[in-house]
CSV table of C-alpha atoms and ligand atoms in Angstrom, one decimal:
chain,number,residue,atom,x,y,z
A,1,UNK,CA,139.4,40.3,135.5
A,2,UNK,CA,138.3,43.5,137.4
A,3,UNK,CA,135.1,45.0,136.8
A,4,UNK,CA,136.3,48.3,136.9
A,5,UNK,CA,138.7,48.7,133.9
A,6,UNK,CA,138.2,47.0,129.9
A,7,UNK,CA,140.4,45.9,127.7
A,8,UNK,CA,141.2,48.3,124.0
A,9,UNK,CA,143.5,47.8,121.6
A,10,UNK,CA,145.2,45.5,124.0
A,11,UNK,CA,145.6,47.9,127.0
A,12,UNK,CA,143.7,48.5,129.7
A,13,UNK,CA,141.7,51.5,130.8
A,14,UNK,CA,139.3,52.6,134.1
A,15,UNK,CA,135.3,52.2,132.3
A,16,UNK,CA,134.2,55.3,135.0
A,17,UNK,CA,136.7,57.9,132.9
A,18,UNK,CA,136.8,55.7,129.4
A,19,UNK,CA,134.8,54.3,126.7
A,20,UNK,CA,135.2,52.4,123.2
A,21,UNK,CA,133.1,55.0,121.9
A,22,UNK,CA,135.2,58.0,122.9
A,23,UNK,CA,138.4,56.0,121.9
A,24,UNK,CA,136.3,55.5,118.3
A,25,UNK,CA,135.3,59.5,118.1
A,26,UNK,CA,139.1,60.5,119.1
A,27,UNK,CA,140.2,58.4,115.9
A,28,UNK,CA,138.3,61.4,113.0
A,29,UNK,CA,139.4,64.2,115.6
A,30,UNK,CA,140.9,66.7,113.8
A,31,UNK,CA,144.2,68.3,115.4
A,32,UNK,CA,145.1,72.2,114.8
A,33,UNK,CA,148.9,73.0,114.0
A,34,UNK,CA,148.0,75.9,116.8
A,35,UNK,CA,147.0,73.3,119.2
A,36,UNK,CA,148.8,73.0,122.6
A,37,UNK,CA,149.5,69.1,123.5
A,38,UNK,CA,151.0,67.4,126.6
A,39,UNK,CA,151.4,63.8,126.3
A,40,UNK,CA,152.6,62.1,129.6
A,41,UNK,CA,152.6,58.1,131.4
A,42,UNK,CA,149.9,58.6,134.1
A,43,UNK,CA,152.1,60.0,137.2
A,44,UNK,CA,154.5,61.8,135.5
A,45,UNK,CA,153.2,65.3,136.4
A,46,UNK,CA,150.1,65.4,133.7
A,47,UNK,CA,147.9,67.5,135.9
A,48,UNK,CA,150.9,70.0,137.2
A,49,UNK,CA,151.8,70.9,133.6
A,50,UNK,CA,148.7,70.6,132.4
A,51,UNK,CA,147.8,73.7,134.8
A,52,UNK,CA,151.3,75.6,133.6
A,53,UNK,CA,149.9,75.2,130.0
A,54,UNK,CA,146.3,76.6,130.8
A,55,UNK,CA,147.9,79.5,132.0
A,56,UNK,CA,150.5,80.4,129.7
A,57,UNK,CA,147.3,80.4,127.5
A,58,UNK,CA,145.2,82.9,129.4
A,59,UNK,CA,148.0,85.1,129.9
A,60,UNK,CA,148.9,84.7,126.4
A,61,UNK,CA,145.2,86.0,125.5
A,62,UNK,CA,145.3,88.8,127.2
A,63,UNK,CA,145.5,90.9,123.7
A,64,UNK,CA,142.4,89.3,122.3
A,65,UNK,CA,139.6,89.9,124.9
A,66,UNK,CA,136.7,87.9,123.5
A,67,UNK,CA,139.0,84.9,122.7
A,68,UNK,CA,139.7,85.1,126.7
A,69,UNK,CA,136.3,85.5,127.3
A,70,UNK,CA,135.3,82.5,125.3
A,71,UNK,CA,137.9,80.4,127.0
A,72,UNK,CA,136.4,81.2,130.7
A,73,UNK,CA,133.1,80.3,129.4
A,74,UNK,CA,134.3,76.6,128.4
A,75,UNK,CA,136.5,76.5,131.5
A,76,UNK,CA,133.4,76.6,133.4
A,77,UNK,CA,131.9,73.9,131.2
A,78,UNK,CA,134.6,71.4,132.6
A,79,UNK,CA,134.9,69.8,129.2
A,80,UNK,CA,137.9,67.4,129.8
A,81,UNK,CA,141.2,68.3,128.4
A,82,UNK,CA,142.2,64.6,128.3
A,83,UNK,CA,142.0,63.1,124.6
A,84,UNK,CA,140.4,59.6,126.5
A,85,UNK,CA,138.1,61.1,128.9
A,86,UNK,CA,134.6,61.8,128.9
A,87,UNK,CA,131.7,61.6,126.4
A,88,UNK,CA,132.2,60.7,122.9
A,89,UNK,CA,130.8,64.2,122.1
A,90,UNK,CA,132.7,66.2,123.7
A,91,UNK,CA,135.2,66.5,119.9
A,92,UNK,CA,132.1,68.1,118.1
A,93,UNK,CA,131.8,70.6,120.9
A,94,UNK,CA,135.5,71.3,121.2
A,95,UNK,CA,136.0,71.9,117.5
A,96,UNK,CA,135.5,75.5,116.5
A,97,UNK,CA,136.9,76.7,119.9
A,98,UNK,CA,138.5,80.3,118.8
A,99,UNK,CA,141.3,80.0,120.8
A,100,UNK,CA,144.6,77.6,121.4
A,101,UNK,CA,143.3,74.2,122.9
A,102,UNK,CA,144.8,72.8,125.7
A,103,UNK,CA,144.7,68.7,125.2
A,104,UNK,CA,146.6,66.3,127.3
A,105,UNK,CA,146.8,62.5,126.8
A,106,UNK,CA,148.2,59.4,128.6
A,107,UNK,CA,148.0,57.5,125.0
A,108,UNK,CA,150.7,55.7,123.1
A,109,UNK,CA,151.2,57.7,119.8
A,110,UNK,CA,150.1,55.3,117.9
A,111,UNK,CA,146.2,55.5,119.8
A,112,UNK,CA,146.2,59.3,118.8
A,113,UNK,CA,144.1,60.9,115.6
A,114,UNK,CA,146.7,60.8,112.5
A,115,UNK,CA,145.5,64.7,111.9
A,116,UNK,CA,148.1,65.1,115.4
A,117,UNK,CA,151.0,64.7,113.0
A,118,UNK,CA,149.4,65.4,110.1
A,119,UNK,CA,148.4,68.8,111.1
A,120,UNK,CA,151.6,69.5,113.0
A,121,UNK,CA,150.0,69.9,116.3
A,122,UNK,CA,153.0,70.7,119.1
A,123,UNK,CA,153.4,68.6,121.4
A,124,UNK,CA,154.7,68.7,124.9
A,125,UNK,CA,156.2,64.9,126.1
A,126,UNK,CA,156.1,64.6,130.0
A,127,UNK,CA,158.3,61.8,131.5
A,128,UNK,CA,159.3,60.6,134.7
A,129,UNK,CA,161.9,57.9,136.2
A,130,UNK,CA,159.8,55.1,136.5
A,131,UNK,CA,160.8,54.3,140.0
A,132,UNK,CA,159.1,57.4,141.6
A,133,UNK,CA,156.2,56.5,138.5
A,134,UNK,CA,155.3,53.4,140.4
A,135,UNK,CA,155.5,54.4,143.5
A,136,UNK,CA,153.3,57.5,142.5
A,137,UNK,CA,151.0,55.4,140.3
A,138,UNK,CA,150.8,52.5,143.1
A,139,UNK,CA,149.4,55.2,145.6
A,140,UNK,CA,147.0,56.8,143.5
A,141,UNK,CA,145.5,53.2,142.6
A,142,UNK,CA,144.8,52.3,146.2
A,143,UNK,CA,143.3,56.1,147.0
A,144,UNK,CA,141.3,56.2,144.2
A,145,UNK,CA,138.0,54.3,144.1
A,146,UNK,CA,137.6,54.7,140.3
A,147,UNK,CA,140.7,52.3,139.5
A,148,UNK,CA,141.5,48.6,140.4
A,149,UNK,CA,143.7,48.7,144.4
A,150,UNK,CA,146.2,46.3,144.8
A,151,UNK,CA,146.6,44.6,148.4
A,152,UNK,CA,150.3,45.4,148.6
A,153,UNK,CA,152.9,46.9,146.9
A,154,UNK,CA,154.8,43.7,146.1
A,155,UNK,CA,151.4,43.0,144.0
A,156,UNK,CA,151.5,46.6,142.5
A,157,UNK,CA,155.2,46.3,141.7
A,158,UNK,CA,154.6,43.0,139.5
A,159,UNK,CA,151.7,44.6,137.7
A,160,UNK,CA,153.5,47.5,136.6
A,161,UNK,CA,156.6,45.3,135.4
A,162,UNK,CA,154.8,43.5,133.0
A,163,UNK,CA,152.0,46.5,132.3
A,164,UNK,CA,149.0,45.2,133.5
A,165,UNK,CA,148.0,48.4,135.1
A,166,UNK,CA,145.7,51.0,133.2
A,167,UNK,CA,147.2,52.6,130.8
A,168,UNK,CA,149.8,49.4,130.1
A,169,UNK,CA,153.2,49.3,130.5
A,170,UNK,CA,155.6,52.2,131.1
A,171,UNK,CA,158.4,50.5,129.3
A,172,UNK,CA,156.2,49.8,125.9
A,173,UNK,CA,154.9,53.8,126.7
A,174,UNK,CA,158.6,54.9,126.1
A,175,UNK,CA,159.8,52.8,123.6
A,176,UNK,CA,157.2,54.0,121.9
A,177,UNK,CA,157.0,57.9,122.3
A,178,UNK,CA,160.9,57.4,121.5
A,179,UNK,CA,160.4,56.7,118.0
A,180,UNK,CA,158.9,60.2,117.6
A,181,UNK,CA,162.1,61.7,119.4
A,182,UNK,CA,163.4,63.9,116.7
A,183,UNK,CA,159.9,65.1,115.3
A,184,UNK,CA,160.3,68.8,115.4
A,185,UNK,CA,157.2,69.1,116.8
A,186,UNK,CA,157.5,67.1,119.7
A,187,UNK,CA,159.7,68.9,123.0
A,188,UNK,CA,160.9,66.3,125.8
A,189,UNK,CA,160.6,67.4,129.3
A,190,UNK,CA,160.8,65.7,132.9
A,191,UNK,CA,159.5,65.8,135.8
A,192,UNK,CA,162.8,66.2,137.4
A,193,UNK,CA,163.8,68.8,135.5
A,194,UNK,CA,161.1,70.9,136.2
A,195,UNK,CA,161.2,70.4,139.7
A,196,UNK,CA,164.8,71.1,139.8
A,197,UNK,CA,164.2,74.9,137.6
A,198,UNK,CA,161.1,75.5,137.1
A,199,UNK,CA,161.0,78.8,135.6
A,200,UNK,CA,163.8,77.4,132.9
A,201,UNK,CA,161.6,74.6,132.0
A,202,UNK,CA,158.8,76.8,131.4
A,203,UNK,CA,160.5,79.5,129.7
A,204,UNK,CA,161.6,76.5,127.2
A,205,UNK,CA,157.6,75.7,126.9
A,206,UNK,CA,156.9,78.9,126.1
A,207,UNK,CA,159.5,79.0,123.8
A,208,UNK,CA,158.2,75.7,121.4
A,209,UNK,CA,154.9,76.9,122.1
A,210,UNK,CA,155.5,80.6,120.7
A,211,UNK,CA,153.2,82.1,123.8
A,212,UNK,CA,154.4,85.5,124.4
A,213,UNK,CA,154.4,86.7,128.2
A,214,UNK,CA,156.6,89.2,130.1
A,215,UNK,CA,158.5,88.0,132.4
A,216,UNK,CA,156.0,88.9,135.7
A,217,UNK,CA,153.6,86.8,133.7
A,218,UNK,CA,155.7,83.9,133.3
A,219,UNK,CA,157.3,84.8,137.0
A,220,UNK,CA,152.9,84.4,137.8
A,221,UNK,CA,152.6,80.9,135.9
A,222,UNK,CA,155.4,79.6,138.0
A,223,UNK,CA,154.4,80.9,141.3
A,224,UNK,CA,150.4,79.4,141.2
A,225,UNK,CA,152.2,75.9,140.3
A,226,UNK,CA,154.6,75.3,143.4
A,227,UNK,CA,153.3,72.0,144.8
A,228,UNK,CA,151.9,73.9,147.9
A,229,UNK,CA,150.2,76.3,145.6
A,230,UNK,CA,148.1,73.5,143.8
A,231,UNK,CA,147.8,71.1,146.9
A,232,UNK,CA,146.1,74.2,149.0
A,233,UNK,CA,143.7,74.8,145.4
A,234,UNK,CA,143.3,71.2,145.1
A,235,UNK,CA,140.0,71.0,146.4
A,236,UNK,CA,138.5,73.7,144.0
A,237,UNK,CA,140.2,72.3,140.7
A,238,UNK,CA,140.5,68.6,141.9
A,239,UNK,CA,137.3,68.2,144.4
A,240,UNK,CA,137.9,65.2,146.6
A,241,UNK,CA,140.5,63.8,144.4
A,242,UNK,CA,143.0,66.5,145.1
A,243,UNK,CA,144.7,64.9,148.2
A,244,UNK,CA,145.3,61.8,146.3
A,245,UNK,CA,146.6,63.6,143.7
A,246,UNK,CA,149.2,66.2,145.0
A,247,UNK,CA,150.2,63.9,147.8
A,248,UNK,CA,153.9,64.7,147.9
A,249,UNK,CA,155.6,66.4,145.1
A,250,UNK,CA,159.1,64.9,145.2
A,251,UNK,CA,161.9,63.5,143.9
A,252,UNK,CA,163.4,59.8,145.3
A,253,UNK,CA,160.1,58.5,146.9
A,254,UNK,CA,160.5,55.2,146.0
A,255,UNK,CA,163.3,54.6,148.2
A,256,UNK,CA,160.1,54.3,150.8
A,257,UNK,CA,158.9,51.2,149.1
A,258,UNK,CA,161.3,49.5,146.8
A,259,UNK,CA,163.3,46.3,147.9
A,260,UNK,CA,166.8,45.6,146.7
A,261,UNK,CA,165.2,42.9,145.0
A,262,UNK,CA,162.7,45.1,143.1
A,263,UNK,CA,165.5,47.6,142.6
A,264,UNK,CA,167.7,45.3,140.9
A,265,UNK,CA,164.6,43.9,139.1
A,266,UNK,CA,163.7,47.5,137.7
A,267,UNK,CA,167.5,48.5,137.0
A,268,UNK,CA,167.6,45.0,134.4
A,269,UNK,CA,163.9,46.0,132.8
A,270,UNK,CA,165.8,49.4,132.1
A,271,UNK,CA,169.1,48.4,130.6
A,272,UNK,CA,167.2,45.9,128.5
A,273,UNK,CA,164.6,48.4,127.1
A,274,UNK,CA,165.7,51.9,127.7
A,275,UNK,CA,169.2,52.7,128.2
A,276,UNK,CA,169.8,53.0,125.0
A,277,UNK,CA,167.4,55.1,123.6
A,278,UNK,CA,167.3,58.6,123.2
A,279,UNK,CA,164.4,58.8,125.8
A,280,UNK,CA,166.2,56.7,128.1
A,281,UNK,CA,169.0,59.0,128.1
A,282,UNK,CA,167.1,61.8,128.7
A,283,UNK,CA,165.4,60.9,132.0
A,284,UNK,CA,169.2,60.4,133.5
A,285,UNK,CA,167.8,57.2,135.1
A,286,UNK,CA,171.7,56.8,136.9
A,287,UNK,CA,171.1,60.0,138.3
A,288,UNK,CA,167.4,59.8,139.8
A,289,UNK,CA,167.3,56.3,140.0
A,290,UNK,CA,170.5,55.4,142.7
B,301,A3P,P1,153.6,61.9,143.8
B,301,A3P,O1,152.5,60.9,143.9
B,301,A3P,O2,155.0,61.3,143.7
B,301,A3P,O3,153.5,63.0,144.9
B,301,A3P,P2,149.8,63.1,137.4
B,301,A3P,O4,149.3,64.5,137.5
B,301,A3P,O5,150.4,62.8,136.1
B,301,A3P,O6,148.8,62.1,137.9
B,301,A3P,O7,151.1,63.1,138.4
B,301,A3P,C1,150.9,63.2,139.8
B,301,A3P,C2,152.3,63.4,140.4
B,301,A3P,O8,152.7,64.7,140.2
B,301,A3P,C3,152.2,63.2,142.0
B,301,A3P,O9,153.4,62.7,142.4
B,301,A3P,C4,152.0,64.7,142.4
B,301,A3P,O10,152.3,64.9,143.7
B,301,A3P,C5,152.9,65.4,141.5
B,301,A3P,N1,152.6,66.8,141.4
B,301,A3P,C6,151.4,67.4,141.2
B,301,A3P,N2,151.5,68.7,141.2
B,301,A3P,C7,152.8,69.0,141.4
B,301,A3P,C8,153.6,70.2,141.5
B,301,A3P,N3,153.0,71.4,141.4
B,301,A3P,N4,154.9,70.1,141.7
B,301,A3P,C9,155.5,68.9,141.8
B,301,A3P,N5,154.9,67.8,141.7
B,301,A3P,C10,153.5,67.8,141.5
């Protein structure tokens, strides 16, 4: 086994950016029904939406001042908005915040604090077709230091088929997320349909999120989240990271490293556990995936 990742609740996660005892503290977190929550397979476009929803919320604070001020003061602080990252304290600190919290997760539902659905916290479900997911997820792997690499993409490719990559498997991530389909509170987006209209995709956010912005302010959000806009700001949000990160933005990349056999592999894993569902549907696999 690899030194670099351990083993909760079954699944695997990197021990640089995780711990048992934050996965313990996140369990008696308690969710606000005003929160604002993106929930997303690692590669799917976490860190992209994740910026939209951060600044639908300043802009939407523009009428209450010291709320605004109070959220540029914990912006500095860095406090990670992902549920699994960081120090087990960081929940006691992000409790009383007085504005809407931006949280964003790469957890099955079922790893998240009951008070999420309890409390009626929205939340916002990223997905992507899993072919450009792999291809994505294989990349980032190799470039980043803080996860296990894999010598080829052939080794990559049979990890992520049978989910031993962090995270787990991007088949059980969907199947599960699927059961929560038709909670009001949850809103399905993709990857590919933000790419493909942005500013209708977040005008639906803003929408289930009840933000209110004019439209220059929304016209604003969409314009400091083209993928040129956050590679070129990469290295003040992401440090070193942000090459690997926003490294190309695109629909249909795995055509650069699938095989036929793969291909056919990948298009039997989706008709056995996906095609069906509600989910499945939704991510128009036939459509991105040919
Ligand atoms: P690629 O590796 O295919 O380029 P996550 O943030 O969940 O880790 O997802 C990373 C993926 O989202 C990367 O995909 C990255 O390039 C893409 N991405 C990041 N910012 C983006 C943006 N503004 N527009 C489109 N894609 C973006």
């Amino acid at each position: 086994p690899e030194e670099n990742v351990f083993s909760y609740n079954g699944v695997l996660y990197p021990v640089v950016l995780c711990s048992p005892e934050t996965f313990e503290a996140l369990e008696s977190f308690e969710a606000r029904s005003d929160d604002v929550l993106l929930a997303g397979y690692p590669k799917s476009g976490s860190n992209w939406i994740l910026q939209i929803l951060n600044d639908l919320v300043t802009a939407d604070l523009k009428k209450n001042k010291e709320a605004l001020e109070e959220r540029v003061k914990y912006e500095e602080k860095g406090d990670y908005a992902f549920f699994e990252f960081g120090d087990p304290g960081k929940f006691e600190r992000i409790k009383k915040l007085p504005f809407r919290r931006v949280l964003a997760t790469h957890l099955l539902p079922g790893c998240l604090p009951t008070s999420v659905f309890k409390n009626n916290a929205k939340i916002l479900m990223l997905t992507r077709n899993p072919k450009d997911v792999a291809v994505s997820y294989f990349h980032f792997s190799n470039g980043m230091p803080l996860l296990p690499s894999f010598k080829t993409w052939d080794e990559f490719f049979s990890a992520f088929m049978c989910g031993e990559v962090v995270w787990g498997s991007y088949f059980d991530y969907m199947i599960e997320w699927n059961k929560h389909i038709n909670n009001k509170n949850i809103m399905c987006t993709t990857y590919e349909e933000l790419k493909e209209n942005l500013i209708l995709g977040v005008k639906k956010i803003t929408e289930f999120f009840e933000f209110s912005l004019t439209e220059e302010e929304l016209q604003a959000v969409v314009d400091r989240s083209s993928f040129q806009a956050m590679k070129e700001n990469s290295h003040r949000t992401h440090g070193t990271f942000g090459n690997i990160l926003f490294r190309k933005g695109a629909i249909g990349d795995w055509k650069t490293l699938f095989t036929e056999t793969q291909n056919q592999e990948m298009e039997r894993k989706f008709e056995e556990c996906l095609a069906e569902t509600k989910l499945g549907v939704k991510i128009k696999y036939k459509e991105y995936c040919k």
